JSON list of N, CA and C and ligand atoms in Angstrom, two decimals:
[
{"chain": "A", "resi": 1, "resn": "MET", "atom": "N", "xyz": [0.83, -1.20, 0.00]},
{"chain": "A", "resi": 1, "resn": "MET", "atom": "CA", "xyz": [0.00, 0.00, 0.00]},
{"chain": "A", "resi": 1, "resn": "MET", "atom": "C", "xyz": [0.86, 1.26, 0.00]},
{"chain": "A", "resi": 2, "resn": "CYS", "atom": "N", "xyz": [1.95, 1.22, 0.77]},
{"chain": "A", "resi": 2, "resn": "CYS", "atom": "CA", "xyz": [2.82, 2.41, 0.82]},
{"chain": "A", "resi": 2, "resn": "CYS", "atom": "C", "xyz": [3.52, 2.64, -0.51]},
{"chain": "A", "resi": 3, "resn": "ILE", "atom": "N", "xyz": [3.84, 1.58, -1.21]},
{"chain": "A", "resi": 3, "resn": "ILE", "atom": "CA", "xyz": [4.51, 1.72, -2.51]},
{"chain": "A", "resi": 3, "resn": "ILE", "atom": "C", "xyz": [3.60, 2.48, -3.48]},
{"chain": "A", "resi": 4, "resn": "LYS", "atom": "N", "xyz": [2.32, 2.13, -3.47]},
{"chain": "A", "resi": 4, "resn": "LYS", "atom": "CA", "xyz": [1.37, 2.81, -4.36]},
{"chain": "A", "resi": 4, "resn": "LYS", "atom": "C", "xyz": [1.07, 4.23, -3.89]},
{"chain": "A", "resi": 5, "resn": "ALA", "atom": "N", "xyz": [1.11, 4.47, -2.59]},
{"chain": "A", "resi": 5, "resn": "ALA", "atom": "CA", "xyz": [0.74, 5.77, -2.05]},
{"chain": "A", "resi": 5, "resn": "ALA", "atom": "C", "xyz": [1.82, 6.83, -2.24]},
{"chain": "A", "resi": 6, "resn": "CYS", "atom": "N", "xyz": [3.06, 6.42, -2.39]},
{"chain": "A", "resi": 6, "resn": "CYS", "atom": "CA", "xyz": [4.16, 7.39, -2.43]},
{"chain": "A", "resi": 6, "resn": "CYS", "atom": "C", "xyz": [4.15, 8.18, -3.75]},
{"chain": "A", "resi": 7, "resn": "PRO", "atom": "N", "xyz": [3.97, 9.50, -3.68]},
{"chain": "A", "resi": 7, "resn": "PRO", "atom": "CA", "xyz": [3.93, 10.32, -4.90]},
{"chain": "A", "resi": 7, "resn": "PRO", "atom": "C", "xyz": [5.29, 10.46, -5.57]},
{"chain": "A", "resi": 8, "resn": "LYS", "atom": "N", "xyz": [6.36, 10.22, -4.84]},
{"chain": "A", "resi": 8, "resn": "LYS", "atom": "CA", "xyz": [7.71, 10.37, -5.38]},
{"chain": "A", "resi": 8, "resn": "LYS", "atom": "C", "xyz": [8.35, 9.04, -5.77]},
{"chain": "A", "resi": 9, "resn": "LYS", "atom": "N", "xyz": [7.61, 7.95, -5.63]},
{"chain": "A", "resi": 9, "resn": "LYS", "atom": "CA", "xyz": [8.10, 6.61, -6.00]},
{"chain": "A", "resi": 9, "resn": "LYS", "atom": "C", "xyz": [9.41, 6.26, -5.27]},
{"chain": "A", "resi": 10, "resn": "CYS", "atom": "N", "xyz": [9.44, 6.59, -4.01]},
{"chain": "A", "resi": 10, "resn": "CYS", "atom": "CA", "xyz": [10.65, 6.33, -3.19]},
{"chain": "A", "resi": 10, "resn": "CYS", "atom": "C", "xyz": [10.71, 4.90, -2.71]},
{"chain": "A", "resi": 11, "resn": "ILE", "atom": "N", "xyz": [9.56, 4.24, -2.61]},
{"chain": "A", "resi": 11, "resn": "ILE", "atom": "CA", "xyz": [9.48, 2.92, -1.98]},
{"chain": "A", "resi": 11, "resn": "ILE", "atom": "C", "xyz": [9.27, 1.85, -3.04]},
{"chain": "A", "resi": 12, "resn": "SER", "atom": "N", "xyz": [9.95, 0.73, -2.86]},
{"chain": "A", "resi": 12, "resn": "SER", "atom": "CA", "xyz": [9.76, -0.38, -3.80]},
{"chain": "A", "resi": 12, "resn": "SER", "atom": "C", "xyz": [9.86, -1.69, -3.04]},
{"chain": "A", "resi": 13, "resn": "PHE", "atom": "N", "xyz": [9.54, -2.78, -3.71]},
{"chain": "A", "resi": 13, "resn": "PHE", "atom": "CA", "xyz": [9.63, -4.10, -3.09]},
{"chain": "A", "resi": 13, "resn": "PHE", "atom": "C", "xyz": [11.09, -4.53, -2.98]},
{"chain": "A", "resi": 14, "resn": "SER", "atom": "N", "xyz": [11.38, -5.27, -1.93]},
{"chain": "A", "resi": 14, "resn": "SER", "atom": "CA", "xyz": [12.72, -5.84, -1.77]},
{"chain": "A", "resi": 14, "resn": "SER", "atom": "C", "xyz": [12.98, -6.86, -2.87]},
{"chain": "A", "resi": 15, "resn": "LYS", "atom": "N", "xyz": [14.24, -7.09, -3.12]},
{"chain": "A", "resi": 15, "resn": "LYS", "atom": "CA", "xyz": [14.61, -8.08, -4.14]},
{"chain": "A", "resi": 15, "resn": "LYS", "atom": "C", "xyz": [14.61, -9.50, -3.57]},
{"chain": "A", "resi": 16, "resn": "GLN", "atom": "N", "xyz": [14.53, -9.59, -2.25]},
{"chain": "A", "resi": 16, "resn": "GLN", "atom": "CA", "xyz": [14.55, -10.89, -1.57]},
{"chain": "A", "resi": 16, "resn": "GLN", "atom": "C", "xyz": [13.20, -11.16, -0.93]},
{"chain": "A", "resi": 17, "resn": "PHE", "atom": "N", "xyz": [13.01, -12.40, -0.49]},
{"chain": "A", "resi": 17, "resn": "PHE", "atom": "CA", "xyz": [11.80, -12.80, 0.22]},
{"chain": "A", "resi": 17, "resn": "PHE", "atom": "C", "xyz": [12.13, -13.02, 1.70]},
{"chain": "A", "resi": 18, "resn": "ASN", "atom": "N", "xyz": [11.17, -12.71, 2.56]},
{"chain": "A", "resi": 18, "resn": "ASN", "atom": "CA", "xyz": [11.39, -13.00, 3.97]},
{"chain": "A", "resi": 18, "resn": "ASN", "atom": "C", "xyz": [10.99, -14.45, 4.26]},
{"chain": "A", "resi": 19, "resn": "ARG", "atom": "N", "xyz": [11.06, -14.85, 5.51]},
{"chain": "A", "resi": 19, "resn": "ARG", "atom": "CA", "xyz": [10.78, -16.24, 5.87]},
{"chain": "A", "resi": 19, "resn": "ARG", "atom": "C", "xyz": [9.34, -16.64, 5.58]},
{"chain": "A", "resi": 20, "resn": "ALA", "atom": "N", "xyz": [8.44, -15.67, 5.56]},
{"chain": "A", "resi": 20, "resn": "ALA", "atom": "CA", "xyz": [7.03, -15.95, 5.26]},
{"chain": "A", "resi": 20, "resn": "ALA", "atom": "C", "xyz": [6.76, -15.98, 3.76]},
{"chain": "A", "resi": 21, "resn": "GLY", "atom": "N", "xyz": [7.79, -15.66, 2.96]},
{"chain": "A", "resi": 21, "resn": "GLY", "atom": "CA", "xyz": [7.64, -15.71, 1.51]},
{"chain": "A", "resi": 21, "resn": "GLY", "atom": "C", "xyz": [7.19, -14.40, 0.88]},
{"chain": "A", "resi": 22, "resn": "TYR", "atom": "N", "xyz": [7.30, -13.33, 1.63]},
{"chain": "A", "resi": 22, "resn": "TYR", "atom": "CA", "xyz": [6.88, -12.02, 1.11]},
{"chain": "A", "resi": 22, "resn": "TYR", "atom": "C", "xyz": [8.08, -11.13, 0.81]},
{"chain": "A", "resi": 23, "resn": "CYS", "atom": "N", "xyz": [7.91, -10.25, -0.17]},
{"chain": "A", "resi": 23, "resn": "CYS", "atom": "CA", "xyz": [8.85, -9.14, -0.38]},
{"chain": "A", "resi": 23, "resn": "CYS", "atom": "C", "xyz": [8.37, -8.00, 0.50]},
{"chain": "A", "resi": 24, "resn": "TRP", "atom": "N", "xyz": [9.28, -7.33, 1.14]},
{"chain": "A", "resi": 24, "resn": "TRP", "atom": "CA", "xyz": [8.90, -6.23, 2.02]},
{"chain": "A", "resi": 24, "resn": "TRP", "atom": "C", "xyz": [9.15, -4.90, 1.32]},
{"chain": "A", "resi": 25, "resn": "ALA", "atom": "N", "xyz": [8.62, -3.84, 1.90]},
{"chain": "A", "resi": 25, "resn": "ALA", "atom": "CA", "xyz": [8.79, -2.50, 1.32]},
{"chain": "A", "resi": 25, "resn": "ALA", "atom": "C", "xyz": [10.12, -1.90, 1.76]},
{"chain": "A", "resi": 26, "resn": "VAL", "atom": "N", "xyz": [10.81, -1.30, 0.80]},
{"chain": "A", "resi": 26, "resn": "VAL", "atom": "CA", "xyz": [12.13, -0.72, 1.08]},
{"chain": "A", "resi": 26, "resn": "VAL", "atom": "C", "xyz": [12.13, 0.75, 0.61]},
{"chain": "A", "resi": 27, "resn": "LEU", "atom": "N", "xyz": [12.63, 1.63, 1.47]},
{"chain": "A", "resi": 27, "resn": "LEU", "atom": "CA", "xyz": [12.81, 3.02, 1.07]},
{"chain": "A", "resi": 27, "resn": "LEU", "atom": "C", "xyz": [14.11, 3.12, 0.30]},
{"chain": "A", "resi": 28, "resn": "GLU", "atom": "N", "xyz": [14.01, 3.10, -1.02]},
{"chain": "A", "resi": 28, "resn": "GLU", "atom": "CA", "xyz": [15.21, 3.06, -1.86]},
{"chain": "A", "resi": 28, "resn": "GLU", "atom": "C", "xyz": [15.74, 4.44, -2.20]},
{"chain": "A", "resi": 29, "resn": "LYS", "atom": "N", "xyz": [14.85, 5.41, -2.30]},
{"chain": "A", "resi": 29, "resn": "LYS", "atom": "CA", "xyz": [15.29, 6.75, -2.71]},
{"chain": "A", "resi": 29, "resn": "LYS", "atom": "C", "xyz": [15.04, 7.73, -1.57]},
{"chain": "A", "resi": 30, "resn": "GLU", "atom": "N", "xyz": [15.81, 7.60, -0.53]},
{"chain": "A", "resi": 30, "resn": "GLU", "atom": "CA", "xyz": [15.61, 8.42, 0.67]},
{"chain": "A", "resi": 30, "resn": "GLU", "atom": "C", "xyz": [15.76, 9.91, 0.35]},
{"chain": "A", "resi": 31, "resn": "ASP", "atom": "N", "xyz": [16.66, 10.25, -0.54]},
{"chain": "A", "resi": 31, "resn": "ASP", "atom": "CA", "xyz": [16.87, 11.66, -0.87]},
{"chain": "A", "resi": 31, "resn": "ASP", "atom": "C", "xyz": [15.70, 12.28, -1.63]},
{"chain": "A", "resi": 32, "resn": "THR", "atom": "N", "xyz": [14.87, 11.44, -2.24]},
{"chain": "A", "resi": 32, "resn": "THR", "atom": "CA", "xyz": [13.72, 11.92, -3.00]},
{"chain": "A", "resi": 32, "resn": "THR", "atom": "C", "xyz": [12.49, 12.14, -2.12]},
{"chain": "A", "resi": 33, "resn": "CYS", "atom": "N", "xyz": [12.50, 11.56, -0.93]},
{"chain": "A", "resi": 33, "resn": "CYS", "atom": "CA", "xyz": [11.35, 11.66, -0.01]},
{"chain": "A", "resi": 33, "resn": "CYS", "atom": "C", "xyz": [11.11, 13.11, 0.38]},
{"chain": "A", "resi": 34, "resn": "ILE", "atom": "N", "xyz": [9.82, 13.51, 0.32]},
{"chain": "A", "resi": 34, "resn": "ILE", "atom": "CA", "xyz": [9.45, 14.89, 0.68]},
{"chain": "A", "resi": 34, "resn": "ILE", "atom": "C", "xyz": [8.79, 14.95, 2.06]},
{"chain": "A", "resi": 35, "resn": "GLY", "atom": "N", "xyz": [8.70, 13.80, 2.73]},
{"chain": "A", "resi": 35, "resn": "GLY", "atom": "CA", "xyz": [8.14, 13.78, 4.07]},
{"chain": "A", "resi": 35, "resn": "GLY", "atom": "C", "xyz": [6.64, 14.02, 4.12]},
{"chain": "A", "resi": 36, "resn": "CYS", "atom": "N", "xyz": [5.94, 13.66, 3.07]},
{"chain": "A", "resi": 36, "resn": "CYS", "atom": "CA", "xyz": [4.50, 13.94, 3.01]},
{"chain": "A", "resi": 36, "resn": "CYS", "atom": "C", "xyz": [3.70, 13.06, 3.99]},
{"chain": "A", "resi": 37, "resn": "GLY", "atom": "N", "xyz": [4.22, 11.88, 4.30]},
{"chain": "A", "resi": 37, "resn": "GLY", "atom": "CA", "xyz": [3.55, 11.00, 5.25]},
{"chain": "A", "resi": 37, "resn": "GLY", "atom": "C", "xyz": [2.47, 10.11, 4.67]},
{"chain": "A", "resi": 38, "resn": "PHE", "atom": "N", "xyz": [2.29, 10.13, 3.35]},
{"chain": "A", "resi": 38, "resn": "PHE", "atom": "CA", "xyz": [1.26, 9.27, 2.76]},
{"chain": "A", "resi": 38, "resn": "PHE", "atom": "C", "xyz": [1.53, 7.80, 3.05]},
{"chain": "A", "resi": 39, "resn": "CYS", "atom": "N", "xyz": [2.78, 7.40, 2.98]},
{"chain": "A", "resi": 39, "resn": "CYS", "atom": "CA", "xyz": [3.14, 6.01, 3.27]},
{"chain": "A", "resi": 39, "resn": "CYS", "atom": "C", "xyz": [2.74, 5.64, 4.69]},
{"chain": "A", "resi": 40, "resn": "TYR", "atom": "N", "xyz": [2.99, 6.53, 5.61]},
{"chain": "A", "resi": 40, "resn": "TYR", "atom": "CA", "xyz": [2.64, 6.33, 7.02]},
{"chain": "A", "resi": 40, "resn": "TYR", "atom": "C", "xyz": [1.13, 6.20, 7.19]},
{"chain": "A", "resi": 41, "resn": "MET", "atom": "N", "xyz": [0.39, 7.06, 6.51]},
{"chain": "A", "resi": 41, "resn": "MET", "atom": "CA", "xyz": [-1.06, 7.10, 6.69]},
{"chain": "A", "resi": 41, "resn": "MET", "atom": "C", "xyz": [-1.76, 5.85, 6.16]},
{"chain": "A", "resi": 42, "resn": "VAL", "atom": "N", "xyz": [-1.21, 5.21, 5.13]},
{"chain": "A", "resi": 42, "resn": "VAL", "atom": "CA", "xyz": [-1.90, 4.06, 4.55]},
{"chain": "A", "resi": 42, "resn": "VAL", "atom": "C", "xyz": [-1.46, 2.73, 5.17]},
{"chain": "A", "resi": 43, "resn": "CYS", "atom": "N", "xyz": [-0.43, 2.73, 5.98]},
{"chain": "A", "resi": 43, "resn": "CYS", "atom": "CA", "xyz": [0.08, 1.46, 6.51]},
{"chain": "A", "resi": 43, "resn": "CYS", "atom": "C", "xyz": [-0.85, 0.93, 7.60]},
{"chain": "A", "resi": 44, "resn": "PRO", "atom": "N", "xyz": [-1.47, -0.23, 7.38]},
{"chain": "A", "resi": 44, "resn": "PRO", "atom": "CA", "xyz": [-2.41, -0.76, 8.38]},
{"chain": "A", "resi": 44, "resn": "PRO", "atom": "C", "xyz": [-1.71, -1.31, 9.62]},
{"chain": "A", "resi": 45, "resn": "ASP", "atom": "N", "xyz": [-0.42, -1.55, 9.52]},
{"chain": "A", "resi": 45, "resn": "ASP", "atom": "CA", "xyz": [0.31, -2.13, 10.65]},
{"chain": "A", "resi": 45, "resn": "ASP", "atom": "C", "xyz": [1.17, -1.10, 11.38]},
{"chain": "A", "resi": 46, "resn": "VAL", "atom": "N", "xyz": [1.06, 0.17, 11.01]},
{"chain": "A", "resi": 46, "resn": "VAL", "atom": "CA", "xyz": [1.82, 1.26, 11.64]},
{"chain": "A", "resi": 46, "resn": "VAL", "atom": "C", "xyz": [3.31, 0.90, 11.70]},
{"chain": "A", "resi": 47, "resn": "CYS", "atom": "N", "xyz": [3.85, 0.47, 10.55]},
{"chain": "A", "resi": 47, "resn": "CYS", "atom": "CA", "xyz": [5.25, 0.06, 10.46]},
{"chain": "A", "resi": 47, "resn": "CYS", "atom": "C", "xyz": [6.18, 1.20, 10.09]},
{"chain": "A", "resi": 48, "resn": "ILE", "atom": "N", "xyz": [5.61, 2.33, 9.67]},
{"chain": "A", "resi": 48, "resn": "ILE", "atom": "CA", "xyz": [6.45, 3.38, 9.08]},
{"chain": "A", "resi": 48, "resn": "ILE", "atom": "C", "xyz": [6.51, 4.58, 10.00]},
{"chain": "A", "resi": 49, "resn": "GLU", "atom": "N", "xyz": [7.72, 5.10, 10.16]},
{"chain": "A", "resi": 49, "resn": "GLU", "atom": "CA", "xyz": [7.95, 6.33, 10.92]},
{"chain": "A", "resi": 49, "resn": "GLU", "atom": "C", "xyz": [8.52, 7.36, 9.96]},
{"chain": "A", "resi": 50, "resn": "VAL", "atom": "N", "xyz": [7.86, 8.51, 9.84]},
{"chain": "A", "resi": 50, "resn": "VAL", "atom": "CA", "xyz": [8.35, 9.58, 8.98]},
{"chain": "A", "resi": 50, "resn": "VAL", "atom": "C", "xyz": [9.00, 10.63, 9.87]},
{"chain": "A", "resi": 51, "resn": "TYR", "atom": "N", "xyz": [10.26, 10.89, 9.67]},
{"chain": "A", "resi": 51, "resn": "TYR", "atom": "CA", "xyz": [10.97, 11.81, 10.55]},
{"chain": "A", "resi": 51, "resn": "TYR", "atom": "C", "xyz": [11.53, 13.00, 9.81]},
{"chain": "A", "resi": 52, "resn": "LYS", "atom": "N", "xyz": [11.33, 13.04, 8.48]},
{"chain": "A", "resi": 52, "resn": "LYS", "atom": "CA", "xyz": [11.92, 14.12, 7.69]},
{"chain": "A", "resi": 52, "resn": "LYS", "atom": "C", "xyz": [11.13, 15.40, 7.85]},
{"chain": "B", "resi": 1, "resn": "SF4", "atom": "S1", "xyz": [6.90, 10.38, 3.24]},
{"chain": "B", "resi": 1, "resn": "SF4", "atom": "FE1", "xyz": [8.44, 10.04, 1.61]},
{"chain": "B", "resi": 1, "resn": "SF4", "atom": "S2", "xyz": [8.41, 7.82, 1.28]},
{"chain": "B", "resi": 1, "resn": "SF4", "atom": "FE2", "xyz": [6.52, 8.34, 2.38]},
{"chain": "B", "resi": 1, "resn": "SF4", "atom": "S3", "xyz": [4.98, 8.66, 0.76]},
{"chain": "B", "resi": 1, "resn": "SF4", "atom": "FE3", "xyz": [5.88, 10.68, 1.23]},
{"chain": "B", "resi": 1, "resn": "SF4", "atom": "S4", "xyz": [7.55, 10.92, -0.26]},
{"chain": "B", "resi": 1, "resn": "SF4", "atom": "FE4", "xyz": [7.02, 8.72, -0.20]}
]
């Protein structure tokens, strides 16, 4: 959800799988982040902290 919500396309799927078989979300373009918080707002598990 955060990958789709990010207006700057900063977040993408990991290239690896975790033990449960999922790719996780990775902040790949940290310098492009504008700190809008959209990723934070859509995360149902409150996994994201926006500090910029
Ligand atoms: S806070 Fe940064 S990473 Fe999150 S949605 Fe906004 S631009 Fe993307």
